[in-house]
Coordinates of C-alpha atoms in Angstrom, one line a residue:
M704 CA 85.0 169.8 15.1
R705 CA 88.7 169.4 16.0
R706 CA 91.2 171.1 13.8
P707 CA 94.4 169.0 14.2
S708 CA 97.6 170.1 12.6
I709 CA 101.3 169.1 12.7
G710 CA 103.6 170.9 15.2
R711 CA 107.3 170.6 15.8
H712 CA 108.9 167.2 15.8
G713 CA 105.8 165.9 14.0
S714 CA 103.6 166.3 17.0
V715 CA 99.8 166.9 16.6
V716 CA 98.4 170.3 17.5
D717 CA 94.8 170.3 18.7
Q718 CA 93.8 173.9 18.1
D719 CA 90.4 173.6 19.9
A720 CA 92.1 172.2 23.0
D721 CA 94.7 174.9 22.9
A722 CA 92.1 177.6 22.5
A723 CA 90.2 176.1 25.5
L724 CA 93.4 176.0 27.5
A725 CA 93.9 179.7 26.7
K726 CA 90.4 180.4 28.1
M727 CA 91.6 178.9 31.3
G728 CA 94.5 181.4 31.3
Y729 CA 97.4 179.3 30.0
K730 CA 99.4 179.1 26.8
S731 CA 99.9 175.7 25.3
E732 CA 103.6 174.9 25.5
L733 CA 103.7 171.1 25.3
P734 CA 103.0 168.9 22.2
R735 CA 99.7 167.0 22.2
S736 CA 101.3 163.7 21.3
L737 CA 99.4 161.4 23.6
S738 CA 96.2 159.4 22.9
M739 CA 93.6 158.1 25.4
L740 CA 95.2 154.7 25.2
S741 CA 98.5 156.2 26.1
V742 CA 97.1 158.1 29.1
L743 CA 95.3 154.9 30.2
G744 CA 98.6 153.1 29.9
L745 CA 100.4 155.8 31.9
S746 CA 97.8 155.7 34.7
F747 CA 97.9 151.9 34.6
A748 CA 101.7 152.0 34.6
I749 CA 101.9 154.3 37.6
M750 CA 99.5 152.1 39.6
A751 CA 101.3 149.0 38.4
A752 CA 99.1 146.7 40.4
P753 CA 101.3 143.5 40.3
Y754 CA 104.4 145.5 41.2
G755 CA 102.7 147.6 44.0
L756 CA 101.1 144.6 45.5
S757 CA 104.4 142.7 45.4
T758 CA 106.5 145.3 47.1
T759 CA 103.9 145.9 49.9
L760 CA 102.9 142.2 50.4
Y761 CA 104.6 142.2 53.8
I762 CA 102.0 144.7 55.1
T763 CA 99.0 142.4 54.5
L764 CA 100.8 139.3 55.6
T765 CA 101.4 141.0 58.9
D766 CA 98.0 142.6 59.2
G767 CA 95.5 139.8 58.6
Q768 CA 96.8 137.7 55.7
S769 CA 94.2 136.4 53.2
V770 CA 91.2 138.3 54.2
T771 CA 93.1 141.6 54.2
V772 CA 94.8 140.7 50.9
I773 CA 91.7 139.8 49.0
W774 CA 88.8 141.6 50.6
G775 CA 90.9 144.6 51.4
W776 CA 91.8 144.9 47.7
I777 CA 88.2 144.6 46.6
F778 CA 87.0 147.2 49.1
V779 CA 89.7 149.7 48.3
S780 CA 89.2 149.1 44.5
L781 CA 85.5 150.1 44.8
I782 CA 86.3 153.2 46.9
S783 CA 89.1 154.2 44.4
L784 CA 86.6 153.8 41.5
S785 CA 84.3 156.2 43.3
I786 CA 87.1 158.7 43.8
A787 CA 88.3 158.3 40.2
A788 CA 84.7 158.9 38.9
S789 CA 84.4 162.0 41.1
L790 CA 87.7 163.4 39.7
A791 CA 86.8 162.5 36.2
E792 CA 83.6 164.5 36.5
I793 CA 85.6 167.6 37.4
C794 CA 88.3 166.9 34.9
A795 CA 85.8 166.9 32.0
V796 CA 85.1 170.5 32.9
Y797 CA 88.6 171.7 33.6
P798 CA 91.2 169.7 31.5
T799 CA 94.5 171.3 32.5
A800 CA 97.9 170.1 33.7
G801 CA 97.2 171.8 37.0
G802 CA 94.8 168.9 37.8
V803 CA 93.3 168.9 41.3
Y804 CA 95.3 172.1 42.1
Y805 CA 93.5 174.0 39.3
W806 CA 90.1 172.3 40.0
A807 CA 90.2 173.4 43.7
A808 CA 90.6 177.0 42.7
M809 CA 87.9 176.9 39.9
I810 CA 85.3 175.2 42.1
S811 CA 86.0 177.6 45.0
T812 CA 84.8 181.2 45.2
K813 CA 87.2 183.9 44.1
K814 CA 87.9 184.8 47.8
W815 CA 89.0 181.3 48.7
A816 CA 90.5 180.2 45.4
P817 CA 94.2 181.1 46.2
L818 CA 94.3 179.3 49.5
A819 CA 92.4 176.3 48.2
S820 CA 94.8 176.0 45.3
W821 CA 97.9 176.5 47.5
I822 CA 96.9 173.7 49.9
T823 CA 95.8 171.4 47.2
G824 CA 98.8 172.1 45.0
W825 CA 101.3 171.4 47.7
L826 CA 99.6 168.2 48.6
T827 CA 99.5 167.1 45.0
L828 CA 103.2 168.1 44.5
V829 CA 104.4 166.2 47.6
G830 CA 102.2 163.2 46.6
N831 CA 103.6 163.1 43.1
W832 CA 107.2 163.3 44.4
T833 CA 106.7 160.7 47.2
V834 CA 104.8 158.2 45.0
T835 CA 107.6 158.3 42.5
L836 CA 110.0 157.9 45.4
S837 CA 108.2 154.9 46.8
I838 CA 107.9 153.2 43.4
N839 CA 111.6 153.5 42.6
F840 CA 112.8 152.9 46.2
G841 CA 110.8 149.7 46.2
G842 CA 112.2 148.8 42.8
A843 CA 115.7 149.2 44.1
Q844 CA 115.0 146.9 47.0
L845 CA 113.4 144.4 44.6
I846 CA 116.5 144.4 42.4
L847 CA 118.7 143.7 45.4
S848 CA 116.4 141.0 46.7
A849 CA 117.1 139.1 43.4
I850 CA 120.6 138.5 44.7
T851 CA 119.2 136.6 47.7
L852 CA 117.7 134.0 45.4
W853 CA 121.2 132.6 45.0
D854 CA 122.8 133.9 48.2
E855 CA 120.4 133.6 51.0
D856 CA 122.8 135.1 53.5
Y857 CA 123.2 138.3 51.5
V858 CA 121.6 141.3 53.3
P859 CA 122.0 144.7 51.4
N860 CA 123.2 147.4 53.7
E861 CA 122.0 151.0 53.7
W862 CA 124.5 152.4 51.3
Q863 CA 123.9 149.6 48.7
T864 CA 120.2 150.2 48.9
V865 CA 120.4 154.0 48.6
L866 CA 123.0 153.8 45.8
M867 CA 120.8 151.4 43.9
F868 CA 117.8 153.7 44.4
W869 CA 119.8 156.7 43.0
A870 CA 120.8 154.6 40.0
V871 CA 117.2 153.7 39.2
M872 CA 116.1 157.3 39.6
L873 CA 118.8 158.4 37.1
I874 CA 117.7 155.7 34.7
C875 CA 114.1 156.9 34.9
M876 CA 115.2 160.6 34.4
A877 CA 117.3 159.6 31.4
V878 CA 114.4 157.8 29.8
N879 CA 112.2 160.8 30.3
I880 CA 114.7 163.1 28.7
F881 CA 116.1 161.2 25.8
G882 CA 113.1 159.0 25.2
S883 CA 110.4 161.6 25.6
R884 CA 109.1 161.2 22.1
Y885 CA 108.7 157.4 22.8
L886 CA 106.7 157.8 26.0
D887 CA 103.4 157.2 24.1
L888 CA 104.8 153.9 22.8
L889 CA 106.1 152.9 26.3
N890 CA 102.8 153.6 27.9
K891 CA 101.0 151.3 25.4
I892 CA 103.6 148.6 25.8
C893 CA 103.1 148.7 29.5
I894 CA 99.5 147.5 29.1
Y895 CA 100.5 144.4 27.1
W896 CA 103.5 143.7 29.3
T897 CA 101.5 143.8 32.5
A898 CA 98.7 141.6 31.1
A899 CA 101.1 139.1 29.8
S900 CA 103.1 139.0 33.0
V901 CA 100.0 138.3 35.1
I902 CA 98.9 135.5 32.8
I903 CA 102.5 133.9 32.8
I904 CA 102.8 134.2 36.6
L905 CA 99.3 132.8 37.2
I906 CA 99.9 129.8 35.0
T907 CA 103.5 129.1 36.3
L908 CA 102.6 129.3 39.9
L909 CA 99.5 127.1 39.7
S910 CA 101.2 124.5 37.5
M911 CA 104.5 124.2 39.4
A912 CA 103.3 124.4 43.0
D913 CA 103.7 121.1 45.0
D914 CA 101.2 122.2 47.6
R915 CA 98.1 124.4 47.3
R916 CA 96.1 126.1 49.9
S917 CA 92.3 125.5 50.2
G918 CA 89.6 127.9 49.0
E919 CA 88.8 128.5 52.6
F920 CA 92.3 129.7 53.3
V921 CA 92.4 132.0 50.3
F922 CA 89.0 133.7 50.9
A923 CA 88.4 133.4 54.7
H924 CA 91.7 132.9 56.6
Y925 CA 92.4 135.8 58.9
D926 CA 95.4 136.0 61.3
A927 CA 96.7 139.3 62.6
S928 CA 98.7 137.9 65.4
A929 CA 102.0 139.2 63.9
S930 CA 100.7 142.8 63.9
G931 CA 100.3 143.4 67.6
W932 CA 97.2 145.5 66.8
P933 CA 93.7 144.5 67.9
S934 CA 92.3 142.0 65.4
G935 CA 89.7 144.2 63.8
W936 CA 91.9 147.3 63.6
A937 CA 94.8 145.4 61.9
F938 CA 92.5 144.8 58.9
F939 CA 92.2 148.6 58.4
V940 CA 95.9 149.2 58.9
G941 CA 96.6 146.6 56.3
L942 CA 94.5 148.5 53.7
L943 CA 97.7 150.6 53.0
Q944 CA 98.8 147.9 50.5
A945 CA 95.7 148.4 48.4
A946 CA 95.3 152.1 48.9
Y947 CA 99.0 152.8 48.0
T948 CA 98.7 150.7 44.8
L949 CA 95.5 152.3 43.7
T950 CA 96.3 155.9 44.6
S951 CA 98.0 157.3 41.5
Y952 CA 95.1 157.6 39.0
G953 CA 94.6 161.3 39.6
M954 CA 98.3 162.0 38.6
V955 CA 97.5 161.6 34.9
A956 CA 95.5 164.8 35.0
A957 CA 98.9 166.5 34.7
M958 CA 99.1 165.1 31.2
C959 CA 95.9 167.0 30.0
E960 CA 97.9 169.5 28.0
E961 CA 99.6 166.7 26.0
V962 CA 96.4 164.9 24.9
Q963 CA 94.0 165.6 22.1
N964 CA 90.4 166.0 23.2
P965 CA 91.5 166.1 26.8
E966 CA 88.0 166.9 28.2
R967 CA 86.8 163.5 26.9
E968 CA 89.8 161.2 26.8
V969 CA 91.5 161.9 30.2
P970 CA 88.3 161.3 32.3
K971 CA 87.8 158.0 30.6
A972 CA 91.4 157.1 31.1
I973 CA 91.2 157.9 34.8
V974 CA 88.2 155.7 35.5
L975 CA 89.2 152.8 33.1
S976 CA 92.7 152.6 34.6
V977 CA 91.3 152.0 38.1
A978 CA 88.9 149.4 36.8
A979 CA 91.7 147.7 34.9
A980 CA 94.0 147.8 37.9
G981 CA 91.3 146.4 40.2
I982 CA 90.7 143.4 37.9
T983 CA 94.4 142.9 37.3
G984 CA 95.2 142.9 41.0
A985 CA 92.6 140.3 41.8
L986 CA 93.8 138.0 39.1
Y987 CA 97.4 138.4 40.5
L988 CA 96.6 138.0 44.2
I989 CA 94.3 134.9 44.1
P990 CA 96.8 132.4 42.6
I991 CA 99.5 133.8 44.9
L992 CA 97.4 133.0 47.9
F993 CA 96.6 129.5 46.6
V994 CA 100.3 128.7 46.5
L995 CA 101.4 130.8 49.5
P996 CA 104.5 129.4 51.3
P997 CA 104.6 129.6 55.2
V998 CA 103.9 133.2 56.2
E999 CA 106.7 133.1 58.8
L1000 CA 109.2 132.2 56.1
L1001 CA 108.2 135.2 53.9
L1002 CA 108.1 137.7 56.8
G1003 CA 111.6 136.6 57.8
V1004 CA 113.1 138.2 54.6
A1005 CA 115.7 140.7 55.7
N1006 CA 114.8 143.6 53.4
G1007 CA 111.0 143.2 53.7
Q1008 CA 110.6 142.1 50.0
P1009 CA 109.3 138.5 50.1
I1010 CA 108.0 138.1 46.6
G1011 CA 111.2 136.8 45.1
L1012 CA 111.5 134.1 47.8
L1013 CA 107.8 133.2 47.2
F1014 CA 108.5 132.7 43.5
K1015 CA 111.7 130.7 44.2
T1016 CA 109.9 128.5 46.8
V1017 CA 107.0 127.7 44.4
T1018 CA 109.0 127.1 41.3
G1019 CA 111.7 125.2 43.2
S1020 CA 114.7 127.0 41.7
A1021 CA 116.4 130.4 41.9
G1022 CA 116.3 130.7 38.1
G1023 CA 112.6 130.1 38.0
G1024 CA 112.1 132.6 40.8
F1025 CA 114.1 135.2 39.0
G1026 CA 112.3 134.7 35.7
L1027 CA 109.0 135.6 37.4
L1028 CA 110.7 138.4 39.4
F1029 CA 112.0 139.8 36.1
L1030 CA 108.4 140.3 34.9
I1031 CA 107.6 142.3 38.0
L1032 CA 110.7 144.4 37.5
G1033 CA 109.6 145.1 34.0
I1034 CA 106.3 146.5 35.4
W1035 CA 108.4 148.5 37.9
F1036 CA 110.3 150.1 35.0
F1037 CA 107.2 151.4 33.3
A1038 CA 105.8 152.6 36.7
G1039 CA 109.0 154.4 37.6
V1040 CA 109.3 156.2 34.3
G1041 CA 105.6 157.0 34.2
A1042 CA 105.5 158.3 37.8
L1043 CA 108.5 160.6 37.2
T1044 CA 106.8 161.9 34.0
A1045 CA 103.6 162.8 35.9
A1046 CA 105.6 164.3 38.8
S1047 CA 107.6 166.6 36.4
R1048 CA 104.4 167.8 34.8
C1049 CA 102.9 168.5 38.2
T1050 CA 106.0 170.4 39.2
Y1051 CA 105.9 172.4 36.0
A1052 CA 102.2 173.3 36.4
F1053 CA 102.5 174.4 40.0
A1054 CA 105.7 176.4 39.2
R1055 CA 103.9 178.1 36.3
D1056 CA 101.7 179.9 38.9
G1057 CA 104.7 180.9 41.1
A1058 CA 103.9 178.5 44.0
I1059 CA 107.4 176.9 44.4
P1060 CA 110.6 178.6 45.4
G1061 CA 112.6 179.2 42.2
S1062 CA 109.5 178.9 40.0
R1063 CA 111.1 180.8 37.1
I1064 CA 113.5 177.9 36.7
W1065 CA 111.2 175.0 37.2
K1066 CA 108.5 176.2 34.8
R1067 CA 110.8 176.3 31.8
V1068 CA 110.0 174.0 28.9
D1069 CA 113.1 172.8 27.1
K1070 CA 112.5 173.2 23.4
R1071 CA 115.1 170.5 22.4
F1072 CA 113.1 167.8 24.1
D1073 CA 109.7 169.4 24.4
I1074 CA 109.5 168.6 28.2
P1075 CA 109.7 170.6 31.4
L1076 CA 113.3 169.6 31.9
W1077 CA 114.1 171.5 35.1
G1078 CA 110.8 170.3 36.7
L1079 CA 112.0 166.8 35.9
V1080 CA 115.4 167.6 37.5
L1081 CA 113.8 169.0 40.6
S1082 CA 111.6 166.0 41.1
T1083 CA 114.5 163.7 40.7
V1084 CA 116.8 165.6 43.1
V1085 CA 114.0 165.9 45.8
D1086 CA 113.4 162.1 45.6
C1087 CA 117.1 161.3 45.8
L1088 CA 117.5 163.4 48.9
L1089 CA 114.4 161.9 50.6
G1090 CA 115.9 158.5 50.0
L1091 CA 118.5 159.4 52.6
I1092 CA 115.9 158.8 55.3
Y1093 CA 116.7 155.1 54.9
F1094 CA 119.9 155.6 56.8
G1095 CA 117.8 156.4 59.9
S1096 CA 114.9 154.1 59.5
A1097 CA 114.7 150.6 58.1
A1098 CA 110.9 151.2 57.7
A1099 CA 111.5 154.2 55.4
F1100 CA 109.7 152.5 52.5
N1101 CA 106.6 152.2 54.6
A1102 CA 106.8 155.9 55.3
F1103 CA 107.2 156.8 51.6
T1104 CA 104.2 154.7 50.7
A1105 CA 102.1 156.1 53.5
V1106 CA 102.9 159.8 52.9
A1107 CA 102.3 159.4 49.1
T1108 CA 98.9 157.8 49.8
I1109 CA 97.9 160.5 52.4
C1110 CA 99.0 163.4 50.2
L1111 CA 97.4 162.2 47.0
S1112 CA 94.2 161.1 48.7
T1113 CA 93.8 164.4 50.5
S1114 CA 94.5 166.4 47.3
Y1115 CA 91.8 164.4 45.6
G1116 CA 89.4 165.0 48.4
L1117 CA 89.7 168.8 48.6
P1118 CA 88.1 169.7 45.2
I1119 CA 85.5 167.0 45.8
L1120 CA 84.7 168.5 49.2
V1121 CA 84.4 172.0 47.8
S1122 CA 82.2 170.8 45.0
V1123 CA 79.8 169.2 47.6
L1124 CA 79.9 172.4 49.7
R1125 CA 78.9 174.5 46.7
G1126 CA 76.0 172.2 45.8
R1127 CA 77.9 170.4 42.9
K1128 CA 76.8 173.4 40.8
M1129 CA 80.2 173.7 39.1
V1130 CA 80.0 170.2 37.6
R1131 CA 76.3 170.2 36.6
H1132 CA 77.2 170.4 32.9
S1133 CA 80.1 167.9 33.0
T1134 CA 80.2 165.5 30.1
F1135 CA 81.2 162.8 32.6
S1136 CA 78.4 163.5 35.1
L1137 CA 77.6 161.2 38.1
G1138 CA 74.0 162.3 37.9
R1139 CA 71.7 161.6 40.8
F1140 CA 74.3 159.5 42.6
G1141 CA 76.8 162.3 42.7
Y1142 CA 76.2 163.5 46.2
A1143 CA 76.3 160.0 47.7
I1144 CA 79.5 159.0 45.8
N1145 CA 81.2 162.2 46.7
L1146 CA 80.4 161.9 50.4
I1147 CA 81.6 158.3 50.5
C1148 CA 84.9 159.4 49.0
I1149 CA 85.3 162.2 51.6
F1150 CA 84.6 159.9 54.5
W1151 CA 87.2 157.3 53.3
I1152 CA 89.9 159.9 52.7
C1153 CA 89.5 161.3 56.3
L1154 CA 89.8 157.7 57.6
A1155 CA 92.8 157.0 55.4
V1156 CA 94.8 160.0 56.8
V1157 CA 94.5 158.5 60.3
L1158 CA 95.1 154.8 59.2
F1159 CA 98.2 155.3 57.2
C1160 CA 100.1 157.2 59.9
M1161 CA 100.0 154.0 61.9
P1162 CA 103.0 151.6 62.0
V1163 CA 102.4 148.2 60.3
A1164 CA 103.1 146.3 63.5
L1165 CA 103.5 146.8 67.3
P1166 CA 105.6 147.3 69.4
V1167 CA 107.3 150.2 67.7
T1168 CA 111.0 151.0 67.7
A1169 CA 112.9 154.0 66.3
S1170 CA 113.8 152.0 63.2
S1171 CA 110.4 150.5 62.6
M1172 CA 108.3 153.7 63.3
N1173 CA 106.1 154.9 60.4
Y1174 CA 107.6 158.4 59.7
A1175 CA 104.9 159.4 57.3
S1176 CA 103.7 162.1 59.6
V1177 CA 107.2 163.4 60.0
V1178 CA 107.7 163.7 56.2
F1179 CA 104.3 165.2 55.8
A1180 CA 105.0 167.7 58.5
G1181 CA 108.3 168.7 56.9
F1182 CA 106.8 169.5 53.6
A1183 CA 103.8 171.2 55.3
S1184 CA 106.3 173.5 57.1
I1185 CA 108.0 174.4 53.8
S1186 CA 104.7 175.1 52.3
V1187 CA 103.5 177.3 55.2
A1188 CA 106.8 179.2 55.4
W1189 CA 106.9 179.9 51.7
Y1190 CA 103.3 181.1 51.8
F1191 CA 104.1 183.7 54.4
V1192 CA 107.4 184.7 52.7
R1193 CA 105.9 185.1 49.3
G1194 CA 102.6 183.4 48.6
R1195 CA 100.5 185.6 50.9
K1196 CA 101.5 188.7 48.9
D1197 CA 102.1 187.5 45.4
F1198 CA 100.3 184.2 44.9
T1199 CA 96.8 184.6 43.4
G1200 CA 96.4 180.9 42.3
P1201 CA 95.6 179.8 38.8
P1202 CA 94.1 182.4 36.4
V1203 CA 90.6 182.7 38.0
P1204 CA 90.0 186.5 37.9
K1205 CA 86.3 186.3 38.9
D1206 CA 83.8 183.8 40.0
A1207 CA 82.3 181.7 37.3
D1208 CA 78.6 181.4 37.1
P1209 CA 77.8 177.7 37.8
M1210 CA 75.0 177.9 35.2
D1211 CA 77.6 178.8 32.5
V1212 CA 80.2 176.2 33.3
G1213 CA 80.6 173.5 30.6
V1214 CA 83.8 172.3 29.1
V1215 CA 85.8 175.4 29.9
A1216 CA 82.9 177.4 28.7
G1217 CA 82.8 180.0 31.4
E1218 CA 84.1 183.5 31.1
Y1219 CA 87.2 183.6 33.3
T1220 CA 88.7 186.9 32.2
R1221 CA 89.1 190.1 34.1
D1222 CA 86.8 193.0 33.2
N1223 CA 85.3 190.9 30.3
E1224 CA 88.5 191.2 28.3
A1225 CA 90.7 188.4 27.1
S1226 CA 93.8 187.7 29.3
P1227 CA 97.2 188.3 27.8
V1228 CA 97.7 184.6 27.8
E1229 CA 94.5 184.0 25.8
K1230 CA 95.4 186.8 23.4
S1231 CA 98.8 185.4 22.8
A1232 CA 97.6 181.8 22.3
T1233 CA 94.7 182.9 20.0
K1234 CA 97.2 184.9 17.9
E1235 CA 99.5 182.0 17.6
L1236 CA 96.7 179.6 16.6

């Protein structure tokens, strides 16, 4: 039975969860102030289906139109649900802020644990940083696109776009610092705001449209002529829209140490958020396709964000278009704040094990705000610097979305792959078991992730110029170089991965029930945590 008590700032302390965390080798430093509904809201906020689909609409309009939009969304939703369920199965056994980074180490043998956790950790870290970058960069472009509702000749230049991006990053950082105690409330509000926004947009568009497309157009129209790709291949390239929108569910594992009963509540939140986002996205996309203006008009928007023009054209006024766009910007706000929250926790967890240059700084928890403040600062600064890529490429947003999708998907796939290679023995006692379908679900996930890595390095359309090139592979290679260099400088000698002193017997693994201590003695972290409890 749980033994909750009151901690500093009125937060709840879950002593059983803290003791379980100590068994995994960590001391609880963050208040457990989040509920399952809050974590569900956070995951739902980061995916932000209406916002993500709006900012990447140009991708599917280029690569297939209706068929890619609708059936691509349904296909990727089912795949994402399979990956989410696979991760939830592992999370139920190892509920820690390290997330997939920690899971990769625990599921591997002791010999391979450091390398597996190093690779997975860097993929997770870069994925968290770049998904936050893409969410807020798209938000900056969307804000500037609102001006074009009244001034159609206005085209924001590079400096205006980057400065707006920096501004929204600073706003999200400020909310995370000074509003940290209200994050639980914000995550819950996000659910209601998103649901209400989808209903309002659906009713407004369908009731105000002068012309409506046919059902055949909405569900069967396919035109990839604008892409330059072979017709069939364009469909798969266009899946980036859905994959990017639905790629962030695993990030909420970083909040495990701020949730009560994390081994039960976080896995449920991971799976339910994907299901909710899939349904929400379908309800949002179908009415948009029924009232879709001429595709050539939408693809002609200078900054690549046609959703505002779509709203204006359907409602017949700039004010009406902005009213609907404001609802999408509200969803962006929750997504931007939530993504930066998860990225800062991921940075904190990885730095805690000494895997980032300057780890002693980034792993600190600020006692005034009860957050990893310097991890938050590092995440913000890295994203602001990456935003400078826009000066060299007008397609920078596409690169940000692609590299975020690649890194997060690959980081999810590694622990799933190791689990399969070890016969799924390490999750046999999971309270969120996939049962007899586990192997099949895991293998489908691995196959899709391998395909996604290839797909999302492709440019949206051909022919390619220097400014329209998809630089996802360049960004990915840059971070990979930093990771490899730091591994040889320090990691190879000093990095041992998460506290996994010896191989855990698969038969003994339950909810952190294995004996993970060296020489059958409690670790210093566990002794300290137990003493404090």
